[in-house]
mmCIF file of N, CA and C in Angstrom:
data_model
loop_
_atom_site.group_PDB
_atom_site.id
_atom_site.type_symbol
_atom_site.label_atom_id
_atom_site.label_comp_id
_atom_site.label_asym_id
_atom_site.label_seq_id
_atom_site.Cartn_x
_atom_site.Cartn_y
_atom_site.Cartn_z
ATOM 1 N N MET A 14 106.637 51.082 106.303
ATOM 2 C CA MET A 14 107.414 49.855 106.251
ATOM 3 C C MET A 14 108.892 50.205 106.374
ATOM 4 N N ILE A 15 109.598 49.453 107.172
ATOM 5 C CA ILE A 15 111.053 49.588 107.310
ATOM 6 C C ILE A 15 111.708 48.379 106.656
ATOM 7 N N LEU A 16 112.679 48.642 105.801
ATOM 8 C CA LEU A 16 113.488 47.573 105.202
ATOM 9 C C LEU A 16 114.854 47.626 105.881
ATOM 10 N N ASP A 17 115.207 46.598 106.618
ATOM 11 C CA ASP A 17 116.472 46.564 107.340
ATOM 12 C C ASP A 17 117.470 45.703 106.570
ATOM 13 N N PHE A 18 118.245 46.341 105.732
ATOM 14 C CA PHE A 18 119.213 45.620 104.915
ATOM 15 C C PHE A 18 120.328 45.011 105.757
ATOM 16 N N ARG A 19 120.501 45.485 106.980
ATOM 17 C CA ARG A 19 121.520 44.914 107.867
ATOM 18 C C ARG A 19 121.196 43.467 108.225
ATOM 19 N N THR A 20 119.911 43.107 108.228
ATOM 20 C CA THR A 20 119.506 41.760 108.628
ATOM 21 C C THR A 20 119.175 40.855 107.436
ATOM 22 N N MET A 21 119.191 41.400 106.232
ATOM 23 C CA MET A 21 118.864 40.595 105.046
ATOM 24 C C MET A 21 120.050 39.744 104.630
ATOM 25 N N GLU A 22 119.757 38.574 104.111
ATOM 26 C CA GLU A 22 120.795 37.685 103.598
ATOM 27 C C GLU A 22 121.303 38.211 102.260
ATOM 28 N N GLU A 23 122.608 38.162 102.092
ATOM 29 C CA GLU A 23 123.218 38.588 100.844
ATOM 30 C C GLU A 23 123.203 37.419 99.852
ATOM 31 N N THR A 24 122.737 37.680 98.651
ATOM 32 C CA THR A 24 122.694 36.687 97.588
ATOM 33 C C THR A 24 123.778 37.014 96.568
ATOM 34 N N VAL A 25 124.552 36.010 96.166
ATOM 35 C CA VAL A 25 125.597 36.198 95.160
ATOM 36 C C VAL A 25 125.018 35.833 93.798
ATOM 37 N N LEU A 26 125.136 36.775 92.861
ATOM 38 C CA LEU A 26 124.597 36.600 91.513
ATOM 39 C C LEU A 26 125.753 36.603 90.521
ATOM 40 N N PRO A 27 126.194 35.416 90.078
ATOM 41 C CA PRO A 27 127.307 35.354 89.127
ATOM 42 C C PRO A 27 126.921 35.947 87.774
ATOM 43 N N ASN A 28 127.836 36.681 87.175
ATOM 44 C CA ASN A 28 127.667 37.235 85.823
ATOM 45 C C ASN A 28 126.304 37.901 85.638
ATOM 46 N N PHE A 29 125.927 38.771 86.579
ATOM 47 C CA PHE A 29 124.609 39.401 86.570
ATOM 48 C C PHE A 29 124.372 40.154 85.262
ATOM 49 N N LYS A 30 123.292 39.833 84.594
ATOM 50 C CA LYS A 30 122.908 40.429 83.300
ATOM 51 C C LYS A 30 124.016 40.259 82.256
ATOM 52 N N GLY A 31 124.845 39.216 82.407
ATOM 53 C CA GLY A 31 125.939 38.970 81.464
ATOM 54 C C GLY A 31 127.220 39.697 81.810
ATOM 55 N N GLY A 32 127.295 40.251 83.019
ATOM 56 C CA GLY A 32 128.481 40.997 83.433
ATOM 57 C C GLY A 32 129.633 40.103 83.853
ATOM 58 N N GLU A 33 130.705 40.734 84.261
ATOM 59 C CA GLU A 33 131.910 40.045 84.707
ATOM 60 C C GLU A 33 131.808 39.731 86.203
ATOM 61 N N LYS A 34 132.456 38.667 86.606
ATOM 62 C CA LYS A 34 132.541 38.229 88.004
ATOM 63 C C LYS A 34 131.155 38.081 88.612
ATOM 64 N N GLN A 35 130.918 38.748 89.754
ATOM 65 C CA GLN A 35 129.643 38.553 90.440
ATOM 66 C C GLN A 35 129.198 39.827 91.135
ATOM 67 N N MET A 36 127.895 39.911 91.352
ATOM 68 C CA MET A 36 127.309 40.975 92.143
ATOM 69 C C MET A 36 126.703 40.325 93.376
ATOM 70 N N ALA A 37 126.926 40.908 94.541
ATOM 71 C CA ALA A 37 126.295 40.446 95.771
ATOM 72 C C ALA A 37 125.199 41.454 96.109
ATOM 73 N N ALA A 38 124.014 40.958 96.485
ATOM 74 C CA ALA A 38 122.898 41.874 96.721
ATOM 75 C C ALA A 38 122.010 41.407 97.863
ATOM 76 N N LYS A 39 121.498 42.374 98.585
ATOM 77 C CA LYS A 39 120.428 42.172 99.554
ATOM 78 C C LYS A 39 119.201 42.799 98.901
ATOM 79 N N MET A 40 118.125 42.014 98.773
ATOM 80 C CA MET A 40 117.015 42.448 97.925
ATOM 81 C C MET A 40 115.658 42.371 98.614
ATOM 82 N N PHE A 41 114.816 43.320 98.241
ATOM 83 C CA PHE A 41 113.409 43.312 98.607
ATOM 84 C C PHE A 41 112.633 43.508 97.314
ATOM 85 N N ALA A 42 111.556 42.748 97.142
ATOM 86 C CA ALA A 42 110.722 42.919 95.949
ATOM 87 C C ALA A 42 109.271 42.689 96.316
ATOM 88 N N ASP A 43 108.420 43.504 95.707
ATOM 89 C CA ASP A 43 106.977 43.275 95.761
ATOM 90 C C ASP A 43 106.428 43.596 94.380
ATOM 91 N N GLU A 44 105.112 43.734 94.259
ATOM 92 C CA GLU A 44 104.519 43.970 92.944
ATOM 93 C C GLU A 44 104.788 45.377 92.421
ATOM 94 N N LYS A 45 105.295 46.268 93.263
ATOM 95 C CA LYS A 45 105.520 47.663 92.858
ATOM 96 C C LYS A 45 106.984 48.026 92.608
ATOM 97 N N ASN A 46 107.916 47.422 93.358
ATOM 98 C CA ASN A 46 109.329 47.800 93.268
ATOM 99 C C ASN A 46 110.253 46.632 93.568
ATOM 100 N N ARG A 47 111.453 46.711 93.000
ATOM 101 C CA ARG A 47 112.560 45.851 93.409
ATOM 102 C C ARG A 47 113.619 46.805 93.960
ATOM 103 N N ILE A 48 114.021 46.582 95.210
ATOM 104 C CA ILE A 48 114.952 47.471 95.899
ATOM 105 C C ILE A 48 116.150 46.633 96.337
ATOM 106 N N MET A 49 117.352 47.091 95.981
ATOM 107 C CA MET A 49 118.545 46.281 96.218
ATOM 108 C C MET A 49 119.686 47.109 96.802
ATOM 109 N N LEU A 50 120.364 46.544 97.767
ATOM 110 C CA LEU A 50 121.642 47.060 98.249
ATOM 111 C C LEU A 50 122.675 46.096 97.691
ATOM 112 N N SER A 51 123.500 46.577 96.783
ATOM 113 C CA SER A 51 124.371 45.682 96.020
ATOM 114 C C SER A 51 125.834 46.073 96.132
ATOM 115 N N ARG A 52 126.678 45.105 95.794
ATOM 116 C CA ARG A 52 128.127 45.293 95.880
ATOM 117 C C ARG A 52 128.794 44.603 94.694
ATOM 118 N N LEU A 53 129.654 45.354 94.016
ATOM 119 C CA LEU A 53 130.496 44.802 92.955
ATOM 120 C C LEU A 53 131.943 44.832 93.443
ATOM 121 N N VAL A 54 132.605 43.681 93.432
ATOM 122 C CA VAL A 54 134.019 43.630 93.800
ATOM 123 C C VAL A 54 134.837 44.232 92.661
ATOM 124 N N PRO A 55 136.109 44.565 92.903
ATOM 125 C CA PRO A 55 136.945 45.089 91.824
ATOM 126 C C PRO A 55 136.931 44.163 90.602
ATOM 127 N N GLY A 56 136.727 44.763 89.440
ATOM 128 C CA GLY A 56 136.691 44.006 88.190
ATOM 129 C C GLY A 56 135.333 43.441 87.833
ATOM 130 N N ALA A 57 134.351 43.584 88.703
ATOM 131 C CA ALA A 57 133.005 43.050 88.441
ATOM 132 C C ALA A 57 132.153 44.092 87.725
ATOM 133 N N SER A 58 131.104 43.602 87.069
ATOM 134 C CA SER A 58 130.200 44.515 86.369
ATOM 135 C C SER A 58 128.800 43.922 86.289
ATOM 136 N N VAL A 59 127.851 44.818 86.076
ATOM 137 C CA VAL A 59 126.499 44.444 85.684
ATOM 138 C C VAL A 59 126.501 44.546 84.169
ATOM 139 N N GLY A 60 126.124 43.490 83.489
ATOM 140 C CA GLY A 60 126.183 43.480 82.033
ATOM 141 C C GLY A 60 125.285 44.515 81.378
ATOM 142 N N LEU A 61 125.648 44.906 80.177
ATOM 143 C CA LEU A 61 124.874 45.865 79.395
ATOM 144 C C LEU A 61 123.497 45.280 79.101
ATOM 145 N N HIS A 62 122.452 46.012 79.470
ATOM 146 C CA HIS A 62 121.088 45.539 79.244
ATOM 147 C C HIS A 62 120.152 46.734 79.040
ATOM 148 N N THR A 63 119.039 46.472 78.377
ATOM 149 C CA THR A 63 118.032 47.491 78.103
ATOM 150 C C THR A 63 116.866 47.320 79.064
ATOM 151 N N HIS A 64 116.370 48.421 79.591
ATOM 152 C CA HIS A 64 115.216 48.369 80.499
ATOM 153 C C HIS A 64 113.932 48.405 79.685
ATOM 154 N N GLU A 65 113.259 47.278 79.661
ATOM 155 C CA GLU A 65 111.959 47.148 79.003
ATOM 156 C C GLU A 65 110.913 46.964 80.089
ATOM 157 N N GLY A 66 109.954 47.851 80.177
ATOM 158 C CA GLY A 66 108.896 47.734 81.168
ATOM 159 C C GLY A 66 109.262 48.270 82.535
ATOM 160 N N SER A 67 110.443 48.876 82.659
ATOM 161 C CA SER A 67 110.862 49.452 83.936
ATOM 162 C C SER A 67 111.967 50.472 83.693
ATOM 163 N N SER A 68 112.252 51.226 84.728
ATOM 164 C CA SER A 68 113.404 52.121 84.735
ATOM 165 C C SER A 68 114.288 51.675 85.896
ATOM 166 N N GLU A 69 115.404 52.366 86.135
ATOM 167 C CA GLU A 69 116.241 52.037 87.289
ATOM 168 C C GLU A 69 116.964 53.287 87.773
ATOM 169 N N ILE A 70 117.029 53.414 89.090
ATOM 170 C CA ILE A 70 117.795 54.466 89.735
ATOM 171 C C ILE A 70 118.892 53.780 90.543
ATOM 172 N N VAL A 71 120.147 54.191 90.341
ATOM 173 C CA VAL A 71 121.296 53.616 91.034
ATOM 174 C C VAL A 71 121.999 54.752 91.782
ATOM 175 N N TYR A 72 122.100 54.618 93.104
ATOM 176 C CA TYR A 72 122.784 55.621 93.930
ATOM 177 C C TYR A 72 124.045 54.985 94.514
ATOM 178 N N ILE A 73 125.183 55.597 94.269
ATOM 179 C CA ILE A 73 126.461 55.048 94.714
ATOM 180 C C ILE A 73 126.727 55.455 96.164
ATOM 181 N N LEU A 74 126.897 54.454 97.024
ATOM 182 C CA LEU A 74 127.164 54.680 98.444
ATOM 183 C C LEU A 74 128.650 54.698 98.766
ATOM 184 N N GLU A 75 129.403 53.784 98.155
ATOM 185 C CA GLU A 75 130.849 53.676 98.401
ATOM 186 C C GLU A 75 131.551 53.321 97.101
ATOM 187 N N GLY A 76 132.752 53.841 96.952
ATOM 188 C CA GLY A 76 133.562 53.493 95.790
ATOM 189 C C GLY A 76 133.166 54.276 94.553
ATOM 190 N N GLY A 77 133.519 53.729 93.426
ATOM 191 C CA GLY A 77 133.244 54.384 92.153
ATOM 192 C C GLY A 77 133.468 53.410 91.020
ATOM 193 N N GLY A 78 133.281 53.899 89.834
ATOM 194 C CA GLY A 78 133.452 53.072 88.647
ATOM 195 C C GLY A 78 132.986 53.835 87.432
ATOM 196 N N LYS A 79 132.440 53.102 86.477
ATOM 197 C CA LYS A 79 131.916 53.774 85.292
ATOM 198 C C LYS A 79 130.560 53.206 84.916
ATOM 199 N N VAL A 80 129.797 54.056 84.263
ATOM 200 C CA VAL A 80 128.485 53.712 83.743
ATOM 201 C C VAL A 80 128.569 53.775 82.228
ATOM 202 N N LEU A 81 128.061 52.758 81.572
ATOM 203 C CA LEU A 81 127.832 52.820 80.132
ATOM 204 C C LEU A 81 126.348 53.102 79.964
ATOM 205 N N TYR A 82 126.013 54.124 79.198
ATOM 206 C CA TYR A 82 124.617 54.528 79.042
ATOM 207 C C TYR A 82 124.376 54.942 77.599
ATOM 208 N N ASP A 83 123.580 54.155 76.889
ATOM 209 C CA ASP A 83 123.237 54.448 75.494
ATOM 210 C C ASP A 83 124.470 54.778 74.655
ATOM 211 N N GLY A 84 125.528 54.006 74.834
ATOM 212 C CA GLY A 84 126.735 54.172 74.038
ATOM 213 C C GLY A 84 127.752 55.150 74.600
ATOM 214 N N ALA A 85 127.383 55.903 75.621
ATOM 215 C CA ALA A 85 128.318 56.841 76.248
ATOM 216 C C ALA A 85 128.912 56.191 77.496
ATOM 217 N N GLU A 86 130.098 56.663 77.863
ATOM 218 C CA GLU A 86 130.771 56.164 79.070
ATOM 219 C C GLU A 86 131.039 57.348 79.988
ATOM 220 N N MET A 87 130.687 57.194 81.274
ATOM 221 C CA MET A 87 130.913 58.274 82.229
ATOM 222 C C MET A 87 131.351 57.716 83.567
ATOM 223 N N ARG A 88 132.117 58.494 84.312
ATOM 224 C CA ARG A 88 132.575 58.115 85.646
ATOM 225 C C ARG A 88 131.459 58.389 86.640
ATOM 226 N N ILE A 89 131.417 57.566 87.703
ATOM 227 C CA ILE A 89 130.455 57.761 88.785
ATOM 228 C C ILE A 89 131.155 57.445 90.097
ATOM 229 N N GLU A 90 130.756 58.153 91.158
ATOM 230 C CA GLU A 90 131.386 57.948 92.464
ATOM 231 C C GLU A 90 130.362 58.133 93.565
ATOM 232 N N ALA A 91 130.779 57.824 94.791
ATOM 233 C CA ALA A 91 129.903 57.928 95.954
ATOM 234 C C ALA A 91 129.264 59.310 96.015
ATOM 235 N N GLY A 92 127.962 59.314 96.288
ATOM 236 C CA GLY A 92 127.204 60.560 96.361
ATOM 237 C C GLY A 92 126.513 60.929 95.069
ATOM 238 N N GLN A 93 126.771 60.174 93.993
ATOM 239 C CA GLN A 93 126.130 60.436 92.709
ATOM 240 C C GLN A 93 125.124 59.334 92.396
ATOM 241 N N ALA A 94 124.139 59.681 91.562
ATOM 242 C CA ALA A 94 123.132 58.718 91.127
ATOM 243 C C ALA A 94 123.129 58.632 89.606
ATOM 244 N N HIS A 95 122.738 57.472 89.119
ATOM 245 C CA HIS A 95 122.546 57.240 87.681
ATOM 246 C C HIS A 95 121.093 56.834 87.487
ATOM 247 N N TYR A 96 120.443 57.419 86.491
ATOM 248 C CA TYR A 96 119.053 57.096 86.168
ATOM 249 C C TYR A 96 119.009 56.524 84.762
ATOM 250 N N CYS A 97 118.402 55.350 84.625
ATOM 251 C CA CYS A 97 118.224 54.720 83.320
ATOM 252 C C CYS A 97 116.724 54.599 83.064
ATOM 253 N N PRO A 98 116.155 55.468 82.218
ATOM 254 C CA PRO A 98 114.729 55.383 81.919
ATOM 255 C C PRO A 98 114.383 54.139 81.104
ATOM 256 N N GLU A 99 113.123 53.795 81.103
ATOM 257 C CA GLU A 99 112.640 52.675 80.299
ATOM 258 C C GLU A 99 113.037 52.881 78.833
ATOM 259 N N GLY A 100 113.461 51.780 78.193
ATOM 260 C CA GLY A 100 113.835 51.828 76.788
ATOM 261 C C GLY A 100 115.291 52.172 76.528
ATOM 262 N N HIS A 101 116.058 52.447 77.573
ATOM 263 C CA HIS A 101 117.473 52.791 77.429
ATOM 264 C C HIS A 101 118.332 51.640 77.942
ATOM 265 N N GLU A 102 119.607 51.626 77.516
ATOM 266 C CA GLU A 102 120.501 50.559 77.966
ATOM 267 C C GLU A 102 121.613 51.127 78.832
ATOM 268 N N HIS A 103 122.057 50.264 79.772
ATOM 269 C CA HIS A 103 123.139 50.697 80.652
ATOM 270 C C HIS A 103 123.885 49.511 81.237
ATOM 271 N N SER A 104 125.024 49.825 81.833
ATOM 272 C CA SER A 104 125.874 48.869 82.529
ATOM 273 C C SER A 104 126.610 49.625 83.622
ATOM 274 N N LEU A 105 126.933 48.932 84.708
ATOM 275 C CA LEU A 105 127.717 49.511 85.789
ATOM 276 C C LEU A 105 128.966 48.655 85.952
ATOM 277 N N ILE A 106 130.131 49.288 85.963
ATOM 278 C CA ILE A 106 131.401 48.572 85.966
ATOM 279 C C ILE A 106 132.279 49.090 87.100
ATOM 280 N N ASN A 107 132.790 48.161 87.920
ATOM 281 C CA ASN A 107 133.758 48.533 88.951
ATOM 282 C C ASN A 107 135.151 48.312 88.386
ATOM 283 N N ASP A 108 135.761 49.385 87.930
ATOM 284 C CA ASP A 108 137.117 49.308 87.380
ATOM 285 C C ASP A 108 138.143 49.876 88.368
ATOM 286 N N THR A 109 137.787 49.822 89.663
ATOM 287 C CA THR A 109 138.681 50.345 90.699
ATOM 288 C C THR A 109 139.236 49.188 91.542
ATOM 289 N N GLU A 110 140.012 49.529 92.561
ATOM 290 C CA GLU A 110 140.603 48.533 93.457
ATOM 291 C C GLU A 110 139.779 48.311 94.721
ATOM 292 N N SER A 111 138.637 49.005 94.852
ATOM 293 C CA SER A 111 137.775 48.893 96.033
ATOM 294 C C SER A 111 136.384 48.431 95.619
ATOM 295 N N ASP A 112 135.624 47.893 96.586
ATOM 296 C CA ASP A 112 134.241 47.505 96.297
ATOM 297 C C ASP A 112 133.423 48.723 95.887
ATOM 298 N N LEU A 113 132.489 48.504 94.987
ATOM 299 C CA LEU A 113 131.524 49.512 94.568
ATOM 300 C C LEU A 113 130.192 49.109 95.196
ATOM 301 N N VAL A 114 129.690 49.910 96.140
ATOM 302 C CA VAL A 114 128.467 49.619 96.858
ATOM 303 C C VAL A 114 127.397 50.596 96.396
ATOM 304 N N PHE A 115 126.234 50.063 96.023
ATOM 305 C CA PHE A 115 125.185 50.946 95.499
ATOM 306 C C PHE A 115 123.807 50.458 95.916
ATOM 307 N N PHE A 116 122.889 51.390 95.876
ATOM 308 C CA PHE A 116 121.490 51.148 96.205
ATOM 309 C C PHE A 116 120.721 51.352 94.908
ATOM 310 N N ALA A 117 119.892 50.379 94.533
ATOM 311 C CA ALA A 117 119.151 50.477 93.276
ATOM 312 C C ALA A 117 117.667 50.250 93.506
ATOM 313 N N VAL A 118 116.860 51.024 92.774
ATOM 314 C CA VAL A 118 115.409 50.870 92.808
ATOM 315 C C VAL A 118 114.924 50.689 91.376
ATOM 316 N N VAL A 119 114.163 49.595 91.165
ATOM 317 C CA VAL A 119 113.574 49.297 89.860
ATOM 318 C C VAL A 119 112.067 49.214 90.042
ATOM 319 N N PRO A 120 111.334 50.279 89.650
ATOM 320 C CA PRO A 120 109.865 50.211 89.753
ATOM 321 C C PRO A 120 109.312 49.133 88.822
ATOM 322 N N GLN A 121 108.315 48.400 89.293
ATOM 323 C CA GLN A 121 107.686 47.343 88.502
ATOM 324 C C GLN A 121 106.369 47.887 87.940
ATOM 325 N N GLN A 122 106.123 47.675 86.664
ATOM 326 C CA GLN A 122 104.899 48.166 86.046
ATOM 327 C C GLN A 122 103.908 47.054 85.882
#
């Protein structure tokens, strides 16, 4: 199967998971996975949330920002990935002047 994110419609999700501003995403989902190409504008964030029943892998394609993970804060930039296992909490924050573009995979159990 080929997923062509170039042809997918972008959906704007205001205050995603309780975050600031909005996240724009092109998404594919089936019974096994949710796969997203997402973008956070400067000052936007994905709100702090706990993964119950799933994990998440976030790979940064462009830009950078910070990850909050189980109470710790760390910088992340293009070429790096963040993994949030089931039962852990995290947030992704664009605290830069450029868009933060990332690819995320959330396996469905």
